[in-house]
Short mmCIF file of C-alpha atoms in Angstrom, two decimals:
data_model
loop_
_atom_site.label_atom_id
_atom_site.label_comp_id
_atom_site.label_asym_id
_atom_site.label_seq_id
_atom_site.Cartn_x
_atom_site.Cartn_y
_atom_site.Cartn_z
CA MET A 10 126.36 147.73 -5.06
CA GLN A 11 128.92 148.64 -2.47
CA MET A 12 126.24 148.80 0.23
CA VAL A 13 125.04 145.30 -0.68
CA ASN A 14 128.60 143.97 -0.45
CA GLN A 15 128.96 145.49 3.01
CA ARG A 16 125.76 143.86 4.26
CA ILE A 17 126.49 140.33 3.05
CA PRO A 18 129.47 139.69 5.39
CA ALA A 19 127.48 140.94 8.41
CA ARG A 20 124.65 138.51 7.67
CA LEU A 21 127.13 135.75 7.06
CA TRP A 22 128.82 136.38 10.39
CA LEU A 23 125.40 136.39 12.06
CA LEU A 24 124.56 132.98 10.58
CA ILE A 25 127.97 131.65 11.63
CA GLY A 26 127.34 132.91 15.17
CA TYR A 27 123.94 131.23 15.32
CA ALA A 28 125.39 127.98 13.97
CA ALA A 29 128.26 128.06 16.49
CA ALA A 30 125.88 128.74 19.39
CA SER A 31 123.59 125.89 18.28
CA ALA A 32 126.53 123.51 17.97
CA ALA A 33 127.80 124.48 21.42
CA LEU A 34 124.37 123.83 22.94
CA PHE A 35 123.97 120.45 21.24
CA ALA A 36 127.47 119.44 22.34
CA ALA A 37 126.93 120.49 25.98
CA PRO A 38 126.46 116.87 27.22
CA LEU A 39 130.07 116.24 26.20
CA TYR A 40 131.60 118.89 28.47
CA LEU A 41 129.06 119.56 31.25
CA SER A 42 128.31 117.46 34.31
CA ASP A 43 124.80 116.08 34.85
CA PHE A 44 124.03 118.85 37.35
CA ARG A 45 125.25 121.63 35.05
CA LEU A 46 123.45 120.08 32.09
CA ASN A 47 120.18 120.02 34.02
CA LEU A 48 120.71 123.64 35.08
CA LEU A 49 121.38 124.68 31.49
CA ALA A 50 118.26 122.83 30.33
CA LYS A 51 116.16 124.77 32.84
CA CYS A 52 117.70 128.06 31.66
CA LEU A 53 116.95 127.18 28.03
CA ALA A 54 113.32 126.50 28.95
CA PHE A 55 113.16 129.97 30.50
CA ALA A 56 114.65 131.39 27.28
CA ILE A 57 111.56 130.15 25.40
CA VAL A 58 109.37 132.16 27.79
CA ALA A 59 111.54 135.22 27.14
CA LEU A 60 111.12 134.84 23.37
CA GLY A 61 107.34 134.83 23.67
CA LEU A 62 107.33 137.73 26.11
CA ASP A 63 109.59 139.76 23.84
CA LEU A 64 107.19 139.17 20.95
CA ILE A 65 104.32 140.80 22.86
CA TRP A 66 106.31 143.42 24.79
CA GLY A 67 109.36 144.26 22.72
CA TYR A 68 107.67 144.21 19.31
CA THR A 69 104.02 145.01 20.14
CA GLY A 70 104.56 147.31 23.12
CA ILE A 71 102.24 145.44 25.49
CA LEU A 72 103.63 144.66 28.94
CA SER A 73 102.32 141.46 30.48
CA LEU A 74 102.95 140.60 34.12
CA GLY A 75 100.92 137.42 33.92
CA HIS A 76 103.08 135.10 31.84
CA GLY A 77 103.68 133.01 34.94
CA VAL A 78 100.10 131.74 34.53
CA PHE A 79 100.71 130.49 30.98
CA PHE A 80 104.01 128.97 32.08
CA GLY A 81 102.29 127.25 35.00
CA LEU A 82 99.40 125.89 32.93
CA GLY A 83 101.84 124.22 30.58
CA GLY A 84 103.73 122.86 33.56
CA TYR A 85 100.60 121.44 35.16
CA ALA A 86 99.54 119.80 31.88
CA MET A 87 102.83 117.89 31.69
CA ALA A 88 102.85 117.22 35.43
CA MET A 89 99.43 115.58 35.23
CA TYR A 90 100.71 113.17 32.59
CA LEU A 91 103.87 112.42 34.56
CA LYS A 92 101.90 111.86 37.76
CA LEU A 93 99.54 109.41 36.08
CA GLU A 94 102.54 107.67 34.47
CA ALA A 95 104.21 107.35 37.89
CA SER A 96 101.07 106.10 39.66
CA GLY A 97 100.63 103.27 37.18
CA GLY A 98 96.89 103.79 36.74
CA LYS A 99 96.28 104.26 40.46
CA LEU A 100 94.90 107.37 42.10
CA PRO A 101 97.61 110.00 42.72
CA ASP A 102 98.67 110.13 46.36
CA PHE A 103 97.52 113.70 47.07
CA MET A 104 94.02 112.80 45.84
CA GLU A 105 93.88 109.86 48.25
CA TRP A 106 94.98 112.14 51.09
CA SER A 107 92.19 114.56 50.17
CA GLY A 108 89.55 111.83 50.28
CA LEU A 109 88.84 111.31 46.57
CA SER A 110 87.83 107.81 45.58
CA GLY A 111 88.17 108.11 41.80
CA LEU A 112 90.18 109.96 39.21
CA PRO A 113 88.43 113.20 38.13
CA ALA A 114 87.12 113.17 34.57
CA PHE A 115 89.28 116.09 33.40
CA TRP A 116 92.43 114.23 34.55
CA LYS A 117 91.81 111.10 32.45
CA PRO A 118 92.81 112.50 29.00
CA PHE A 119 96.16 113.56 30.45
CA GLY A 120 97.16 109.92 30.65
CA SER A 121 98.22 110.38 27.01
CA PHE A 122 101.52 112.16 26.40
CA GLY A 123 100.29 113.52 23.07
CA PHE A 124 97.18 115.03 24.64
CA ALA A 125 99.15 116.50 27.54
CA PHE A 126 101.74 118.04 25.20
CA ALA A 127 99.09 119.56 22.96
CA ALA A 128 97.10 120.81 25.94
CA GLY A 129 100.22 122.36 27.47
CA ILE A 130 100.48 124.63 24.44
CA LEU A 131 96.85 125.11 23.43
CA ILE A 132 95.34 125.84 26.85
CA PRO A 133 97.71 128.77 27.62
CA ALA A 134 97.34 130.02 24.03
CA LEU A 135 93.54 129.91 24.19
CA LEU A 136 93.51 131.62 27.59
CA ALA A 137 95.76 134.36 26.21
CA LEU A 138 93.53 134.65 23.15
CA LEU A 139 90.43 134.97 25.37
CA LEU A 140 92.05 137.61 27.56
CA GLY A 141 93.27 139.44 24.47
CA TYR A 142 89.80 139.32 22.91
CA VAL A 143 88.26 140.93 25.99
CA THR A 144 90.92 143.58 26.40
CA PHE A 145 92.26 144.50 22.96
CA ARG A 146 88.85 144.71 21.31
CA ASN A 147 87.85 147.17 24.04
CA ARG A 148 91.13 149.05 23.55
CA ILE A 149 92.32 148.32 27.07
CA LYS A 150 96.07 148.81 27.05
CA GLY A 151 98.98 150.28 28.95
CA VAL A 152 98.95 150.04 32.72
CA TYR A 153 95.33 148.83 32.74
CA PHE A 154 96.22 145.74 30.72
CA THR A 155 99.21 145.12 32.98
CA ILE A 156 96.97 145.25 36.05
CA LEU A 157 94.55 142.77 34.44
CA THR A 158 97.37 140.31 33.83
CA GLN A 159 98.38 140.61 37.48
CA ALA A 160 94.78 139.93 38.47
CA LEU A 161 94.86 136.82 36.29
CA VAL A 162 97.88 135.60 38.26
CA ILE A 163 96.10 136.10 41.58
CA ILE A 164 92.96 134.32 40.36
CA ALA A 165 94.90 131.36 38.95
CA THR A 166 97.11 130.83 41.99
CA THR A 167 94.17 131.17 44.39
CA LEU A 168 92.18 128.63 42.40
CA LEU A 169 95.03 126.13 42.30
CA ILE A 170 95.71 126.45 46.02
CA GLY A 171 92.03 126.19 46.93
CA GLN A 172 91.38 123.06 44.86
CA GLN A 173 93.92 120.93 46.73
CA ALA A 174 92.19 117.64 45.98
CA TYR A 175 92.60 118.18 42.23
CA THR A 176 95.80 120.23 41.97
CA GLY A 177 97.90 119.31 45.01
CA GLY A 178 97.37 122.72 46.64
CA THR A 179 100.42 124.67 47.71
CA ASN A 180 102.62 121.57 47.34
CA GLY A 181 101.78 121.30 43.67
CA VAL A 182 102.26 118.14 41.65
CA THR A 183 105.50 116.19 42.06
CA GLY A 184 106.80 112.65 42.49
CA TYR A 185 107.52 111.69 38.86
CA SER A 186 109.54 108.67 37.86
CA LYS A 187 108.94 107.96 34.16
CA VAL A 188 108.31 109.72 30.86
CA LEU A 189 107.15 107.63 27.90
CA GLY A 190 108.23 104.56 29.85
CA TYR A 191 111.82 105.74 30.44
CA SER A 192 113.20 106.53 33.87
CA ILE A 193 113.60 110.28 34.40
CA SER A 194 116.56 109.72 36.72
CA ASP A 195 118.49 107.85 34.01
CA PRO A 196 121.35 110.07 32.68
CA ALA A 197 120.58 108.98 29.11
CA THR A 198 116.97 110.15 29.50
CA LYS A 199 118.14 113.47 30.93
CA GLN A 200 120.47 113.99 27.99
CA ALA A 201 117.69 113.16 25.55
CA MET A 202 115.34 115.65 27.24
CA TYR A 203 118.08 118.28 27.14
CA LEU A 204 118.59 117.78 23.39
CA VAL A 205 114.83 118.03 22.84
CA THR A 206 114.84 121.31 24.80
CA VAL A 207 117.64 122.71 22.64
CA ALA A 208 115.79 121.71 19.46
CA LEU A 209 112.54 123.29 20.66
CA LEU A 210 114.34 126.49 21.69
CA ILE A 211 115.91 126.78 18.24
CA ALA A 212 112.53 126.10 16.62
CA ALA A 213 110.88 128.76 18.81
CA PHE A 214 113.64 131.24 17.94
CA ILE A 215 113.25 130.57 14.21
CA LEU A 216 109.47 130.96 14.49
CA CYS A 217 109.75 134.28 16.32
CA ARG A 218 112.42 135.57 13.93
CA PHE A 219 110.21 134.64 10.98
CA LEU A 220 107.23 136.42 12.52
CA VAL A 221 109.04 139.65 13.35
CA LYS A 222 110.72 139.79 9.92
CA SER A 223 107.45 139.21 8.07
CA ARG A 224 104.69 141.70 7.31
CA PHE A 225 103.02 140.53 10.51
CA GLY A 226 106.04 141.72 12.48
CA LYS A 227 106.08 145.05 10.66
CA VAL A 228 102.46 145.62 11.68
CA LEU A 229 103.31 144.71 15.28
CA ARG A 230 106.09 147.31 15.36
CA ALA A 231 103.75 149.85 13.79
CA ILE A 232 101.19 149.15 16.53
CA ARG A 233 103.90 149.63 19.14
CA ASP A 234 104.98 152.96 17.67
CA GLY A 235 101.53 154.35 16.83
CA GLU A 236 98.40 152.23 17.24
CA ASN A 237 95.99 154.94 16.10
CA ARG A 238 97.90 155.47 12.85
CA VAL A 239 97.76 151.71 12.15
CA ARG A 240 94.01 151.79 12.68
CA PHE A 241 93.71 154.85 10.43
CA ILE A 242 95.38 153.12 7.44
CA GLY A 243 92.94 150.21 7.61
CA TYR A 244 94.44 147.57 9.91
CA ASN A 245 92.66 146.23 12.97
CA PRO A 246 95.32 146.26 15.73
CA ALA A 247 93.24 144.00 17.99
CA HIS A 248 93.60 141.03 15.61
CA TYR A 249 97.37 141.33 15.51
CA GLN A 250 97.62 141.89 19.27
CA MET A 251 95.45 138.86 20.03
CA THR A 252 97.47 136.67 17.68
CA ALA A 253 100.80 137.79 19.14
CA PHE A 254 99.51 137.32 22.69
CA ALA A 255 98.21 133.83 21.92
CA ILE A 256 101.55 132.78 20.37
CA SER A 257 103.36 134.24 23.37
CA GLY A 258 101.13 132.31 25.77
CA GLY A 259 101.65 129.08 23.82
CA LEU A 260 105.44 129.48 23.98
CA ALA A 261 105.23 130.08 27.73
CA GLY A 262 103.18 126.88 28.09
CA LEU A 263 105.80 124.94 26.10
CA ALA A 264 108.50 126.27 28.40
CA GLY A 265 106.48 125.22 31.44
CA MET A 266 106.28 121.64 30.19
CA LEU A 267 110.02 121.49 29.60
CA PHE A 268 110.67 123.01 33.02
CA VAL A 269 108.65 120.27 34.72
CA LEU A 270 110.53 117.55 32.85
CA HIS A 271 113.88 118.93 34.06
CA VAL A 272 113.01 120.15 37.57
CA GLY A 273 110.40 117.57 38.57
CA ILE A 274 107.84 119.82 40.25
CA ILE A 275 105.26 122.49 39.50
CA SER A 276 103.40 124.47 42.14
CA PRO A 277 101.38 127.72 42.37
CA SER A 278 104.44 129.56 43.72
CA MET A 279 106.14 129.07 40.33
CA MET A 280 103.39 130.92 38.50
CA GLY A 281 102.84 133.84 40.87
CA ILE A 282 103.53 137.54 40.47
CA VAL A 283 107.22 137.32 41.43
CA PRO A 284 108.12 134.78 38.70
CA SER A 285 106.10 136.84 36.20
CA VAL A 286 108.06 139.98 37.10
CA GLU A 287 111.34 138.06 36.82
CA MET A 288 110.40 137.05 33.28
CA VAL A 289 110.01 140.72 32.37
CA LEU A 290 113.43 141.43 33.92
CA TRP A 291 115.06 138.79 31.71
CA VAL A 292 113.78 140.54 28.59
CA ALA A 293 114.56 144.04 29.87
CA ILE A 294 118.13 143.17 30.84
CA GLY A 295 118.82 141.15 27.69
CA GLY A 296 117.28 143.76 25.41
CA ARG A 297 113.63 143.90 24.39
CA GLY A 298 112.90 144.13 20.72
CA THR A 299 115.82 141.78 19.99
CA MET A 300 115.00 138.09 20.13
CA ILE A 301 118.60 137.07 20.75
CA GLY A 302 118.81 139.60 23.60
CA ALA A 303 115.70 138.22 25.30
CA ALA A 304 117.00 134.64 25.09
CA LEU A 305 120.45 135.62 26.36
CA GLY A 306 118.92 137.65 29.17
CA ALA A 307 116.97 134.64 30.42
CA LEU A 308 119.99 132.35 30.08
CA LEU A 309 122.48 134.65 31.80
CA MET A 310 120.15 135.80 34.57
CA ASN A 311 119.10 132.30 35.60
CA TRP A 312 122.60 130.87 35.32
CA GLY A 313 123.94 133.80 37.37
CA LYS A 314 121.15 133.38 39.90
CA SER A 315 122.16 129.76 40.47
CA GLU A 316 125.87 130.55 40.71
CA ILE A 317 125.61 133.63 42.94
CA SER A 318 122.94 132.21 45.23
CA ALA A 319 125.15 129.16 45.81
CA TYR A 320 127.79 131.39 47.45
CA TYR A 321 125.64 134.31 48.65
CA PRO A 322 122.11 133.00 49.25
CA ASP A 323 120.81 136.26 50.70
CA ALA A 324 122.47 138.62 48.23
CA TRP A 325 120.94 137.48 44.96
CA LEU A 326 117.82 139.64 45.18
CA PHE A 327 119.91 142.74 45.95
CA PHE A 328 122.16 141.93 43.00
CA MET A 329 119.21 141.48 40.64
CA GLY A 330 117.62 144.73 41.81
CA ALA A 331 120.87 146.66 41.39
CA LEU A 332 121.41 145.13 37.96
CA PHE A 333 117.93 146.16 36.87
CA VAL A 334 118.51 149.75 38.02
CA VAL A 335 121.84 149.89 36.18
CA VAL A 336 120.29 148.56 32.98
CA VAL A 337 117.33 150.97 33.10
CA VAL A 338 119.53 154.00 33.79
CA PHE A 339 122.61 153.28 31.67
CA MET A 340 121.46 150.63 29.17
CA PRO A 341 117.75 151.19 28.43
CA SER A 342 118.02 148.92 25.38
CA GLY A 343 119.59 146.10 27.40
CA VAL A 344 122.79 144.21 26.75
CA ALA A 345 121.90 143.55 23.11
CA GLY A 346 121.18 147.23 22.57
CA LEU A 347 124.55 148.15 24.05
CA VAL A 348 126.32 145.78 21.67
CA SER A 349 124.39 147.23 18.72
CA ARG A 350 125.36 150.78 19.69
CA ILE A 351 129.04 149.82 19.95
CA ARG A 352 128.90 148.19 16.52
CA PHE A 353 127.16 151.26 15.07
CA ARG A 354 129.83 153.59 16.46
CA LYS A 355 132.64 151.43 15.09
CA ARG A 356 130.96 151.33 11.68
CA LYS A 357 130.48 155.10 11.76
CA VAL A 358 134.14 155.68 12.60
CA THR A 359 135.22 153.24 9.87
CA ASN A 360 133.04 154.92 7.26
CA HIS A 361 134.40 158.32 8.30
CA GLU A 362 138.00 157.13 7.97
CA GLU A 363 137.29 155.63 4.55
CA GLY A 364 135.76 158.92 3.46
CA VAL A 365 138.84 160.86 4.59
CA ILE A 366 141.15 158.47 2.72
CA ARG A 367 139.13 158.70 -0.48
CA ASN A 368 138.76 162.45 -0.26
CA PRO A 369 141.77 163.94 1.55
CA ALA A 370 140.30 167.43 1.17
CA VAL A 371 137.53 166.57 3.67
#
């Protein structure tokens, strides 16, 4: 009974912390400038990627260096809608420059916002499911799976650059002006898109927390800690790995769509190997295996990148590299893991002191 009473306040404080953080995010338009609000919105979109990546890496033990592809596919899906909205039914400018005389058939459905939004989630999820089906069923894992995800990045970026008439090539797709008939440059529209981003981040966080706390999440952690033992007791790890990878890819696609709405451009360079590695760094520095750590890692790293690069443009990469080395050597569980260890030590000391008081002979 005493143990239950000790746990209730901790959970209550956790809920209060989540509620306070959510309230602060929703109230950000009241105390941030338009520039800072747009920067925060971009960081929150990246936090959704980190949540999905933590689901597959932190809880399932599978390292993916190809999440930039899923992020980019979601971004291109939304960009295609925005480009058609801006062109007013006319052929996009980069297609005219490339000599096309008509809109390609696969572009036409993206004139609908609903179709583009659904495609931005489903296409990355289905691609992740297909890749997972090929690899996990054949028990390809570890460094071999990581190499395959890097190969996927190279294939995707090469294809997008080579098909310039349909994808905009290295320049990507840009030049948006409206979303659902509202001007993107209007401050009211920007605030509305920011609030939508906050709501979707909270929904993604709740979804991931529900998954990792359910039996599904317990199986994922069991696969991470001992895949052969999970297979021995009757579970098929490939099914759980494919499902987790597909959900992770869908979340990355959602983040890509939000990123395009806030930044106004998507190009192959934003879905290459370097962005994919940066996504892994967000989770590693924040603390993999802790959803809140992954989200905070993405938020703090990208906010810090913007602030530091504004004053020291050439020093950011050195700072990020040094930070990663420090985290790996001194904080292998990330910032969230460090906080948990401090709390555990304080609780241990408190319990010891209470035991001495109750039993002075100890």
